[in-house]
PDB file of C-alpha atoms in Angstrom:
ATOM      1  CA  MET A   1     -89.570  31.745 -93.552  1.00 45.00           C
ATOM      2  CA  ASN A   2     -87.853  28.461 -93.339  1.00 50.00           C
ATOM      3  CA  ASN A   3     -84.707  30.160 -92.075  1.00 49.00           C
ATOM      4  CA  LYS A   4     -86.593  31.942 -89.291  1.00 48.00           C
ATOM      5  CA  GLU A   5     -88.245  28.775 -88.188  1.00 48.00           C
ATOM      6  CA  GLY A   6     -84.896  27.092 -88.244  1.00 48.00           C
ATOM      7  CA  ASN A   7     -83.488  29.841 -85.961  1.00 49.00           C
ATOM      8  CA  ASN A   8     -86.360  29.445 -83.499  1.00 48.00           C
ATOM      9  CA  LYS A   9     -85.699  25.749 -83.254  1.00 48.00           C
ATOM     10  CA  LYS A  10     -82.059  26.421 -82.378  1.00 48.00           C
ATOM     11  CA  SER A  11     -82.882  28.990 -79.684  1.00 49.00           C
ATOM     12  CA  GLY A  12     -85.533  26.801 -77.955  1.00 50.00           C
ATOM     13  CA  PRO A  13     -84.895  24.527 -74.959  1.00 51.00           C
ATOM     14  CA  ARG A  14     -82.169  21.925 -75.290  1.00 52.00           C
ATOM     15  CA  ALA A  15     -83.324  18.419 -75.762  1.00 50.00           C
ATOM     16  CA  ALA A  16     -82.771  16.103 -72.852  1.00 49.00           C
ATOM     17  CA  SER A  17     -79.508  14.172 -73.007  1.00 48.00           C
ATOM     18  CA  SER A  18     -79.798  10.620 -74.026  1.00 49.00           C
ATOM     19  CA  ARG A  19     -76.956   9.672 -71.495  1.00 53.00           C
ATOM     20  CA  PRO A  20     -78.215   7.840 -68.451  1.00 52.00           C
ATOM     21  CA  SER A  21     -77.860   9.863 -65.210  1.00 53.00           C
ATOM     22  CA  SER A  22     -75.739   8.430 -62.332  1.00 52.00           C
ATOM     23  CA  ASN A  23     -76.359   9.022 -58.601  1.00 56.00           C
ATOM     24  CA  LYS A  24     -72.957   7.579 -57.532  1.00 54.00           C
ATOM     25  CA  PRO A  25     -70.828  10.041 -55.475  1.00 55.00           C
ATOM     26  CA  LYS A  26     -67.656  11.253 -57.033  1.00 55.00           C
ATOM     27  CA  PRO A  27     -64.435   9.807 -55.544  1.00 56.00           C
ATOM     28  CA  ALA A  28     -62.683  12.100 -53.067  1.00 54.00           C
ATOM     29  CA  MET A  29     -59.633  13.927 -54.302  1.00 55.00           C
ATOM     30  CA  GLN A  30     -56.366  12.734 -52.918  1.00 55.00           C
ATOM     31  CA  LYS A  31     -54.672  15.146 -50.507  1.00 53.00           C
ATOM     32  CA  ARG A  32     -51.406  16.613 -51.586  1.00 55.00           C
ATOM     33  CA  ALA A  33     -48.394  15.475 -49.645  1.00 53.00           C
ATOM     34  CA  GLN A  34     -47.476  18.061 -47.023  1.00 56.00           C
ATOM     35  CA  GLY A  35     -44.032  18.748 -45.628  1.00 55.00           C
ATOM     36  CA  PRO A  36     -43.293  19.360 -41.939  1.00 56.00           C
ATOM     37  CA  LYS A  37     -45.090  22.332 -40.507  1.00 57.00           C
ATOM     38  CA  LYS A  38     -42.977  25.359 -39.914  1.00 56.00           C
ATOM     39  CA  VAL A  39     -42.954  26.536 -36.341  1.00 53.00           C
ATOM     40  CA  LYS A  40     -43.518  30.206 -36.059  1.00 57.00           C
ATOM     41  CA  VAL A  41     -41.186  31.833 -33.606  1.00 52.00           C
ATOM     42  CA  ASN A  42     -42.866  34.403 -31.467  1.00 57.00           C
ATOM     43  CA  THR A  43     -40.094  36.935 -31.368  1.00 54.00           C
ATOM     44  CA  LYS A  44     -41.991  39.148 -28.937  1.00 53.00           C
ATOM     45  CA  VAL A  45     -42.205  36.372 -26.325  1.00 50.00           C
ATOM     46  CA  ALA A  46     -38.518  35.532 -26.797  1.00 51.00           C
ATOM     47  CA  ASP A  47     -37.602  39.184 -26.352  1.00 54.00           C
ATOM     48  CA  ILE A  48     -39.691  39.450 -23.183  1.00 50.00           C
ATOM     49  CA  ALA A  49     -38.105  36.271 -21.741  1.00 50.00           C
ATOM     50  CA  THR A  50     -34.661  37.682 -22.469  1.00 51.00           C
ATOM     51  CA  ASP A  51     -35.534  40.934 -20.756  1.00 52.00           C
ATOM     52  CA  LYS A  52     -36.584  39.041 -17.613  1.00 51.00           C
ATOM     53  CA  VAL A  53     -33.092  37.511 -17.093  1.00 49.00           C
ATOM     54  CA  GLU A  54     -31.516  39.738 -14.503  1.00 55.00           C
ATOM     55  CA  LYS A  55     -27.779  40.020 -14.213  1.00 52.00           C
ATOM     56  CA  LYS A  56     -26.299  39.407 -10.777  1.00 54.00           C
ATOM     57  CA  PRO A  57     -24.598  42.405  -9.219  1.00 56.00           C
ATOM     58  CA  ASN A  58     -20.823  42.592  -9.674  1.00 56.00           C
ATOM     59  CA  GLN A  59     -20.913  39.667 -12.113  1.00 56.00           C
ATOM     60  CA  ALA A  60     -17.982  39.652 -14.500  1.00 50.00           C
ATOM     61  CA  PRO A  61     -18.895  39.306 -18.199  1.00 54.00           C
ATOM     62  CA  LYS A  62     -18.270  35.890 -19.717  1.00 53.00           C
ATOM     63  CA  ARG A  63     -15.286  35.586 -21.981  1.00 52.00           C
ATOM     64  CA  PRO A  64     -13.029  32.812 -23.275  1.00 60.00           C
ATOM     65  CA  LYS A  65     -10.854  31.401 -20.506  1.00 62.00           C
ATOM     66  CA  VAL A  66      -7.126  32.063 -20.806  1.00 67.00           C
ATOM     67  CA  LYS A  67      -4.741  29.200 -20.041  1.00 67.00           C
ATOM     68  CA  ASP A  68      -3.616  29.008 -16.375  1.00 75.00           C
ATOM     69  CA  GLU A  69      -5.867  31.873 -15.280  1.00 89.00           C
ATOM     70  CA  ILE A  70      -7.634  31.525 -11.926  1.00 89.00           C
ATOM     71  CA  ARG A  71     -10.517  33.160 -10.053  1.00 91.00           C
ATOM     72  CA  LEU A  72      -9.416  36.020  -7.846  1.00 93.00           C
ATOM     73  CA  ASN A  73     -10.958  34.573  -4.658  1.00 91.00           C
ATOM     74  CA  LYS A  74      -9.210  31.231  -5.269  1.00 87.00           C
ATOM     75  CA  TYR A  75      -5.926  33.048  -5.952  1.00 89.00           C
ATOM     76  CA  ILE A  76      -6.238  34.764  -2.570  1.00 88.00           C
ATOM     77  CA  ALA A  77      -7.137  31.496  -0.804  1.00 81.00           C
ATOM     78  CA  ASN A  78      -4.194  29.702  -2.461  1.00 77.00           C
ATOM     79  CA  SER A  79      -1.852  32.295  -0.995  1.00 78.00           C
ATOM     80  CA  GLY A  80      -3.034  31.369   2.510  1.00 71.00           C
ATOM     81  CA  ALA A  81      -4.377  34.823   3.320  1.00 79.00           C
ATOM     82  CA  CYS A  82      -7.932  33.611   4.049  1.00 82.00           C
ATOM     83  CA  SER A  83     -10.672  31.294   2.792  1.00 81.00           C
ATOM     84  CA  ARG A  84     -12.519  31.850  -0.514  1.00 85.00           C
ATOM     85  CA  ARG A  85     -15.631  32.967   1.343  1.00 88.00           C
ATOM     86  CA  ASP A  86     -13.697  35.597   3.291  1.00 88.00           C
ATOM     87  CA  ALA A  87     -11.871  36.622   0.098  1.00 90.00           C
ATOM     88  CA  ASP A  88     -15.234  37.478  -1.502  1.00 92.00           C
ATOM     89  CA  ILE A  89     -15.922  39.883   1.371  1.00 93.00           C
ATOM     90  CA  TYR A  90     -12.557  41.603   0.893  1.00 93.00           C
ATOM     91  CA  ILE A  91     -13.139  41.849  -2.868  1.00 93.00           C
ATOM     92  CA  GLN A  92     -16.566  43.457  -2.404  1.00 93.00           C
ATOM     93  CA  SER A  93     -15.111  45.955   0.068  1.00 92.00           C
ATOM     94  CA  GLY A  94     -12.622  47.176  -2.557  1.00 91.00           C
ATOM     95  CA  THR A  95      -9.450  46.282  -0.614  1.00 91.00           C
ATOM     96  CA  VAL A  96      -8.129  43.926  -3.332  1.00 94.00           C
ATOM     97  CA  LYS A  97      -6.165  45.320  -6.271  1.00 94.00           C
ATOM     98  CA  VAL A  98      -4.995  43.632  -9.465  1.00 94.00           C
ATOM     99  CA  ASN A  99      -2.133  45.395 -11.225  1.00 93.00           C
ATOM    100  CA  GLY A 100      -2.814  48.439  -9.057  1.00 92.00           C
ATOM    101  CA  ILE A 101      -6.526  48.697  -9.935  1.00 94.00           C
ATOM    102  CA  PRO A 102      -9.218  47.905  -7.303  1.00 94.00           C
ATOM    103  CA  VAL A 103     -11.396  44.945  -8.329  1.00 93.00           C
ATOM    104  CA  THR A 104     -14.893  44.406  -6.912  1.00 93.00           C
ATOM    105  CA  GLU A 105     -16.263  41.974  -9.530  1.00 92.00           C
ATOM    106  CA  MET A 106     -17.226  38.501  -8.352  1.00 89.00           C
ATOM    107  CA  GLY A 107     -15.604  35.873 -10.556  1.00 90.00           C
ATOM    108  CA  TYR A 108     -12.785  38.124 -11.776  1.00 93.00           C
ATOM    109  CA  MET A 109     -10.077  36.014 -13.422  1.00 93.00           C
ATOM    110  CA  VAL A 110      -6.399  36.541 -12.637  1.00 92.00           C
ATOM    111  CA  LYS A 111      -3.968  35.834 -15.468  1.00 90.00           C
ATOM    112  CA  PRO A 112      -0.344  34.657 -15.184  1.00 85.00           C
ATOM    113  CA  GLY A 113       1.845  37.671 -14.473  1.00 87.00           C
ATOM    114  CA  ASP A 114      -0.884  39.693 -12.735  1.00 91.00           C
ATOM    115  CA  VAL A 115       0.131  41.310  -9.447  1.00 92.00           C
ATOM    116  CA  VAL A 116      -2.485  40.917  -6.721  1.00 94.00           C
ATOM    117  CA  ASN A 117      -2.425  43.205  -3.702  1.00 93.00           C
ATOM    118  CA  PHE A 118      -4.488  42.046  -0.709  1.00 91.00           C
ATOM    119  CA  ASP A 119      -5.099  44.503   2.119  1.00 84.00           C
ATOM    120  CA  GLY A 120      -1.799  46.261   1.426  1.00 85.00           C
ATOM    121  CA  ALA A 121       0.365  43.167   0.850  1.00 86.00           C
ATOM    122  CA  THR A 122       1.381  41.512  -2.435  1.00 88.00           C
ATOM    123  CA  LEU A 123       0.292  37.872  -2.587  1.00 86.00           C
ATOM    124  CA  THR A 124       2.174  34.855  -3.872  1.00 77.00           C
ATOM    125  CA  PRO A 125      -0.118  31.884  -4.615  1.00 75.00           C
ATOM    126  CA  GLU A 126       0.951  28.397  -3.605  1.00 76.00           C
ATOM    127  CA  LYS A 127       0.025  25.044  -5.024  1.00 81.00           C
ATOM    128  CA  LYS A 128      -2.294  23.095  -2.740  1.00 87.00           C
ATOM    129  CA  VAL A 129      -0.512  20.412  -0.712  1.00 93.00           C
ATOM    130  CA  TYR A 130      -2.156  17.562   1.244  1.00 95.00           C
ATOM    131  CA  ILE A 131      -0.029  15.420   3.593  1.00 97.00           C
ATOM    132  CA  LEU A 132      -1.152  12.512   5.779  1.00 97.00           C
ATOM    133  CA  LEU A 133       0.853  11.699   8.921  1.00 97.00           C
ATOM    134  CA  ASN A 134       0.646   8.677  11.225  1.00 97.00           C
ATOM    135  CA  LYS A 135       1.404  10.597  14.399  1.00 96.00           C
ATOM    136  CA  PRO A 136       3.404   8.961  17.213  1.00 96.00           C
ATOM    137  CA  LYS A 137       3.186   9.825  20.930  1.00 93.00           C
ATOM    138  CA  ASN A 138       4.851  12.817  22.604  1.00 92.00           C
ATOM    139  CA  PHE A 139       4.163  15.225  19.713  1.00 93.00           C
ATOM    140  CA  THR A 140       1.502  17.912  19.912  1.00 90.00           C
ATOM    141  CA  THR A 141      -0.266  20.343  17.583  1.00 89.00           C
ATOM    142  CA  ALA A 142       0.067  23.151  20.143  1.00 84.00           C
ATOM    143  CA  MET A 143       2.151  26.140  19.037  1.00 73.00           C
ATOM    144  CA  ASP A 144       2.938  27.562  22.494  1.00 64.00           C
ATOM    145  CA  GLU A 145       6.482  28.751  23.028  1.00 51.00           C
ATOM    146  CA  GLY A 146       8.503  26.874  25.621  1.00 54.00           C
ATOM    147  CA  GLN A 147       6.264  23.822  25.407  1.00 63.00           C
ATOM    148  CA  GLU A 148       7.575  20.600  26.885  1.00 69.00           C
ATOM    149  CA  TYR A 149       6.742  18.394  23.898  1.00 74.00           C
ATOM    150  CA  ARG A 150       7.799  18.722  20.278  1.00 87.00           C
ATOM    151  CA  ASN A 151       5.464  20.008  17.560  1.00 90.00           C
ATOM    152  CA  VAL A 152       4.044  17.700  14.897  1.00 93.00           C
ATOM    153  CA  LEU A 153       5.373  19.973  12.147  1.00 93.00           C
ATOM    154  CA  GLU A 154       8.832  18.540  12.858  1.00 93.00           C
ATOM    155  CA  LEU A 155       7.591  15.188  11.584  1.00 94.00           C
ATOM    156  CA  VAL A 156       6.617  16.575   8.155  1.00 94.00           C
ATOM    157  CA  LYS A 157       9.590  18.918   7.827  1.00 90.00           C
ATOM    158  CA  GLY A 158      10.983  18.768   4.304  1.00 87.00           C
ATOM    159  CA  SER A 159       7.744  17.485   2.789  1.00 90.00           C
ATOM    160  CA  THR A 160       6.962  20.866   1.221  1.00 89.00           C
ATOM    161  CA  THR A 161       8.041  24.504   1.185  1.00 86.00           C
ATOM    162  CA  ALA A 162       4.406  25.648   1.524  1.00 86.00           C
ATOM    163  CA  LYS A 163       3.090  26.965   4.803  1.00 86.00           C
ATOM    164  CA  ILE A 164       0.930  24.091   6.052  1.00 91.00           C
ATOM    165  CA  GLY A 165      -1.174  23.546   9.152  1.00 91.00           C
ATOM    166  CA  ALA A 166      -2.765  20.586  10.885  1.00 93.00           C
ATOM    167  CA  VAL A 167      -6.470  19.850  10.399  1.00 92.00           C
ATOM    168  CA  GLY A 168      -7.756  19.700  13.970  1.00 88.00           C
ATOM    169  CA  ARG A 169      -5.829  19.237  17.212  1.00 88.00           C
ATOM    170  CA  MET A 170      -4.037  16.324  18.831  1.00 91.00           C
ATOM    171  CA  ASP A 171      -2.462  16.124  22.285  1.00 89.00           C
ATOM    172  CA  LYS A 172       0.783  14.326  23.064  1.00 89.00           C
ATOM    173  CA  ASN A 173      -0.913  11.044  24.032  1.00 90.00           C
ATOM    174  CA  THR A 174      -3.129  10.757  20.953  1.00 94.00           C
ATOM    175  CA  THR A 175      -1.699   8.877  17.990  1.00 96.00           C
ATOM    176  CA  GLY A 176      -2.847   8.102  14.479  1.00 96.00           C
ATOM    177  CA  LEU A 177      -3.899   9.952  11.363  1.00 96.00           C
ATOM    178  CA  LEU A 178      -3.381  13.697  11.144  1.00 96.00           C
ATOM    179  CA  LEU A 179      -3.884  15.699   7.939  1.00 96.00           C
ATOM    180  CA  PHE A 180      -1.766  18.726   6.975  1.00 95.00           C
ATOM    181  CA  THR A 181      -2.515  21.209   4.200  1.00 93.00           C
ATOM    182  CA  ASN A 182      -2.232  24.821   3.072  1.00 89.00           C
ATOM    183  CA  ASP A 183      -5.818  24.644   1.794  1.00 86.00           C
ATOM    184  CA  THR A 184      -7.563  27.016   4.216  1.00 82.00           C
ATOM    185  CA  ASP A 185     -10.982  26.067   2.841  1.00 82.00           C
ATOM    186  CA  MET A 186     -10.389  22.408   3.703  1.00 88.00           C
ATOM    187  CA  ILE A 187      -9.039  23.206   7.178  1.00 88.00           C
ATOM    188  CA  ARG A 188     -12.140  25.243   7.876  1.00 86.00           C
ATOM    189  CA  LYS A 189     -14.432  22.569   6.427  1.00 88.00           C
ATOM    190  CA  PHE A 190     -13.159  19.758   8.672  1.00 89.00           C
ATOM    191  CA  THR A 191     -13.114  21.828  11.850  1.00 84.00           C
ATOM    192  CA  LEU A 192     -16.724  23.055  11.603  1.00 83.00           C
ATOM    193  CA  PRO A 193     -19.130  21.412  14.096  1.00 76.00           C
ATOM    194  CA  SER A 194     -21.528  20.720  11.199  1.00 76.00           C
ATOM    195  CA  GLN A 195     -18.981  18.800   9.082  1.00 79.00           C
ATOM    196  CA  LYS A 196     -20.086  15.294   8.077  1.00 80.00           C
ATOM    197  CA  SER A 197     -16.888  13.241   7.793  1.00 88.00           C
ATOM    198  CA  SER A 198     -16.491  10.178  10.008  1.00 92.00           C
ATOM    199  CA  LYS A 199     -13.458   9.421  12.175  1.00 94.00           C
ATOM    200  CA  ILE A 200     -12.727   6.046  13.763  1.00 96.00           C
ATOM    201  CA  TYR A 201     -10.729   5.730  16.989  1.00 97.00           C
ATOM    202  CA  GLN A 202      -9.331   2.796  18.922  1.00 97.00           C
ATOM    203  CA  VAL A 203      -9.559   3.669  22.609  1.00 97.00           C
ATOM    204  CA  SER A 204      -7.701   1.839  25.383  1.00 97.00           C
ATOM    205  CA  LEU A 205      -9.322   2.087  28.834  1.00 97.00           C
ATOM    206  CA  ASP A 206      -8.003   1.321  32.316  1.00 97.00           C
ATOM    207  CA  LYS A 207     -10.688  -1.353  32.775  1.00 97.00           C
ATOM    208  CA  ASN A 208     -13.285  -3.293  30.816  1.00 97.00           C
ATOM    209  CA  LEU A 209     -16.178  -1.241  29.447  1.00 97.00           C
ATOM    210  CA  LYS A 210     -19.492  -2.409  30.890  1.00 97.00           C
ATOM    211  CA  PHE A 211     -22.061  -3.445  28.316  1.00 96.00           C
ATOM    212  CA  GLU A 212     -24.693  -1.107  29.782  1.00 96.00           C
ATOM    213  CA  ASP A 213     -22.258   1.809  29.468  1.00 96.00           C
ATOM    214  CA  LEU A 214     -21.542   0.826  25.860  1.00 96.00           C
ATOM    215  CA  GLU A 215     -25.288   0.925  25.165  1.00 95.00           C
ATOM    216  CA  LYS A 216     -25.597   4.382  26.746  1.00 94.00           C
ATOM    217  CA  ILE A 217     -22.711   5.699  24.630  1.00 95.00           C
ATOM    218  CA  ASN A 218     -24.271   4.218  21.508  1.00 93.00           C
ATOM    219  CA  LYS A 219     -27.504   6.135  22.141  1.00 91.00           C
ATOM    220  CA  GLY A 220     -25.608   9.431  22.457  1.00 88.00           C
ATOM    221  CA  LEU A 221     -25.044  11.660  25.425  1.00 90.00           C
ATOM    222  CA  THR A 222     -24.780  15.278  26.520  1.00 91.00           C
ATOM    223  CA  LEU A 223     -21.381  16.715  27.503  1.00 90.00           C
ATOM    224  CA  ASP A 224     -20.991  20.256  28.833  1.00 86.00           C
ATOM    225  CA  GLY A 225     -24.447  21.127  27.517  1.00 86.00           C
ATOM    226  CA  HIS A 226     -23.716  19.841  23.988  1.00 86.00           C
ATOM    227  CA  ARG A 227     -25.316  16.752  22.486  1.00 88.00           C
ATOM    228  CA  VAL A 228     -22.767  14.231  21.206  1.00 88.00           C
ATOM    229  CA  PHE A 229     -23.972  11.830  18.497  1.00 88.00           C
ATOM    230  CA  VAL A 230     -21.997   8.586  18.236  1.00 92.00           C
ATOM    231  CA  GLU A 231     -22.242   6.743  14.921  1.00 94.00           C
ATOM    232  CA  ASP A 232     -20.971   3.443  16.331  1.00 95.00           C
ATOM    233  CA  VAL A 233     -19.231   2.015  19.397  1.00 96.00           C
ATOM    234  CA  SER A 234     -18.206  -1.616  19.902  1.00 96.00           C
ATOM    235  CA  TYR A 235     -15.727  -4.011  21.457  1.00 97.00           C
ATOM    236  CA  ILE A 236     -12.798  -4.902  19.204  1.00 96.00           C
ATOM    237  CA  ASP A 237     -12.746  -8.535  18.069  1.00 94.00           C
ATOM    238  CA  GLY A 238      -9.937 -10.579  19.600  1.00 94.00           C
ATOM    239  CA  GLU A 239      -9.078  -7.855  22.138  1.00 94.00           C
ATOM    240  CA  ALA A 240      -9.915  -7.298  25.795  1.00 96.00           C
ATOM    241  CA  LYS A 241     -13.180  -5.522  26.632  1.00 96.00           C
ATOM    242  CA  SER A 242     -11.058  -2.487  27.519  1.00 97.00           C
ATOM    243  CA  GLU A 243     -10.212  -1.994  23.820  1.00 97.00           C
ATOM    244  CA  ILE A 244     -13.050  -0.052  22.203  1.00 97.00           C
ATOM    245  CA  GLY A 245     -13.769   1.100  18.649  1.00 97.00           C
ATOM    246  CA  LEU A 246     -15.549   4.455  18.412  1.00 97.00           C
ATOM    247  CA  GLN A 247     -16.857   6.164  15.275  1.00 95.00           C
ATOM    248  CA  LEU A 248     -18.121   9.751  15.299  1.00 92.00           C
ATOM    249  CA  ARG A 249     -17.987  12.919  13.216  1.00 88.00           C
ATOM    250  CA  SER A 250     -16.340  15.304  15.652  1.00 82.00           C
ATOM    251  CA  SER A 251     -12.765  16.278  14.741  1.00 75.00           C
ATOM    252  CA  ASN A 252     -12.069  17.205  18.362  1.00 82.00           C
ATOM    253  CA  VAL A 253     -10.150  14.330  19.979  1.00 88.00           C
ATOM    254  CA  LYS A 254     -10.931  15.805  23.382  1.00 90.00           C
ATOM    255  CA  VAL A 255     -14.557  14.728  22.872  1.00 91.00           C
ATOM    256  CA  VAL A 256     -13.428  11.085  22.623  1.00 94.00           C
ATOM    257  CA  ARG A 257     -11.688  11.289  25.978  1.00 94.00           C
ATOM    258  CA  ASN A 258     -14.617  13.104  27.612  1.00 94.00           C
ATOM    259  CA  ILE A 259     -17.112  10.418  26.502  1.00 96.00           C
ATOM    260  CA  PHE A 260     -15.406   7.684  28.530  1.00 97.00           C
ATOM    261  CA  GLU A 261     -14.417   9.904  31.447  1.00 96.00           C
ATOM    262  CA  HIS A 262     -18.123  10.769  31.732  1.00 95.00           C
ATOM    263  CA  PHE A 263     -18.667   7.116  32.774  1.00 96.00           C
ATOM    264  CA  SER A 264     -15.656   7.120  35.163  1.00 96.00           C
ATOM    265  CA  TYR A 265     -13.156   5.379  32.886  1.00 97.00           C
ATOM    266  CA  ASP A 266      -9.550   6.518  32.517  1.00 96.00           C
ATOM    267  CA  VAL A 267      -8.391   6.734  28.896  1.00 96.00           C
ATOM    268  CA  LEU A 268      -4.901   5.298  28.461  1.00 95.00           C
ATOM    269  CA  ARG A 269      -4.511   5.670  24.696  1.00 95.00           C
ATOM    270  CA  ILE A 270      -6.411   7.071  21.714  1.00 96.00           C
ATOM    271  CA  ASP A 271      -5.414   6.052  18.186  1.00 97.00           C
ATOM    272  CA  ARG A 272      -7.181   7.549  15.159  1.00 96.00           C
ATOM    273  CA  VAL A 273      -7.282   4.725  12.611  1.00 96.00           C
ATOM    274  CA  SER A 274      -9.492   6.408   9.996  1.00 96.00           C
ATOM    275  CA  PHE A 275     -10.045  10.033   8.966  1.00 95.00           C
ATOM    276  CA  ALA A 276     -12.757  10.859   6.392  1.00 93.00           C
ATOM    277  CA  GLY A 277     -12.105   7.601   4.514  1.00 94.00           C
ATOM    278  CA  LEU A 278      -8.298   7.781   4.793  1.00 96.00           C
ATOM    279  CA  THR A 279      -6.606   4.855   6.597  1.00 96.00           C
ATOM    280  CA  LYS A 280      -3.193   3.957   8.017  1.00 94.00           C
ATOM    281  CA  LYS A 281      -2.610   1.261   5.396  1.00 93.00           C
ATOM    282  CA  ASN A 282       1.083   1.137   4.382  1.00 93.00           C
ATOM    283  CA  LEU A 283       1.827   4.145   6.599  1.00 96.00           C
ATOM    284  CA  PRO A 284       4.026   3.204   9.592  1.00 96.00           C
ATOM    285  CA  ARG A 285       3.935   5.224  12.803  1.00 96.00           C
ATOM    286  CA  GLY A 286       5.886   8.478  12.462  1.00 95.00           C
ATOM    287  CA  ASN A 287       5.802   8.439   8.629  1.00 96.00           C
ATOM    288  CA  TRP A 288       3.911  10.680   6.205  1.00 96.00           C
ATOM    289  CA  ARG A 289       2.813  10.566   2.569  1.00 96.00           C
ATOM    290  CA  LEU A 290       1.187  12.850  -0.006  1.00 96.00           C
ATOM    291  CA  LEU A 291      -2.458  12.217  -0.804  1.00 95.00           C
ATOM    292  CA  THR A 292      -3.354  10.905  -4.247  1.00 94.00           C
ATOM    293  CA  GLU A 293      -5.473  12.964  -6.641  1.00 90.00           C
ATOM    294  CA  GLN A 294      -8.449  10.657  -6.042  1.00 93.00           C
ATOM    295  CA  GLU A 295      -8.114  11.005  -2.262  1.00 94.00           C
ATOM    296  CA  ILE A 296      -8.104  14.793  -2.588  1.00 91.00           C
ATOM    297  CA  ILE A 297     -11.263  14.664  -4.730  1.00 89.00           C
ATOM    298  CA  ASN A 298     -12.923  12.397  -2.163  1.00 91.00           C
ATOM    299  CA  LEU A 299     -12.111  14.811   0.680  1.00 91.00           C
ATOM    300  CA  LYS A 300     -13.543  17.750  -1.242  1.00 86.00           C
ATOM    301  CA  ASN A 301     -16.751  15.811  -1.914  1.00 86.00           C
ATOM    302  CA  VAL A 302     -17.328  14.759   1.695  1.00 80.00           C
TER     303      VAL A 302
END
């Protein structure tokens, strides 16, 4: 009986705890230190982006460059056959062969010892040569047989074994700077009407240039239906008003003469004192010199 009552007392409701209850909030748990988040690479997007890159037609696969190898179009241009731009056209047409095999790939690299056949002829590349001449009178750039005056090439004879040509034309009465090279790309560049290099001329007239005519020349004029833009024209300090400095971009010396003849002046002498940043400093009349590496870079960047 006593045992049963004892059991009932144990199974009844628990007595309330004598500990006082607390309404204070529990302190927040400290966050665990986290490392840098890993970026998930979306391989599907990367694959799609790769698929969108289209290969250019006739593009040669990239490979490690071999020492002394050279692009095929540059090899052709170095030989003097044509410019790089024209060489690309010949390559695409299939008329260029390397070691007897036609090559149509743009950017094809020619290695030392390769034999290049261009339009039926085997090419021999030449190193680029750049020669600056201070031309005297009574020499001309004309190549006509039986001409009365001597050719300017006589003045640079022995400077190189490469086949060089003059950049632009000069008549017998025009003196000053004249550039020679076997770089067909550069010859073409400086003879284009759109080329941007400045030339400075000292022009001697038969009489003083009127100020109003100088102002008209400075504003530009139209000759033979073509607009001529003059960068600068001025009297030369310490000289008579018949000595004029003229700066313009045209490589055609005939334009210089036509400008003054348009205003009824006779041109006695034309001397080119600057050509695309090159000057006559330390270069006496009738002498020539090779361009420095920096001068060549400057010409290519004009």
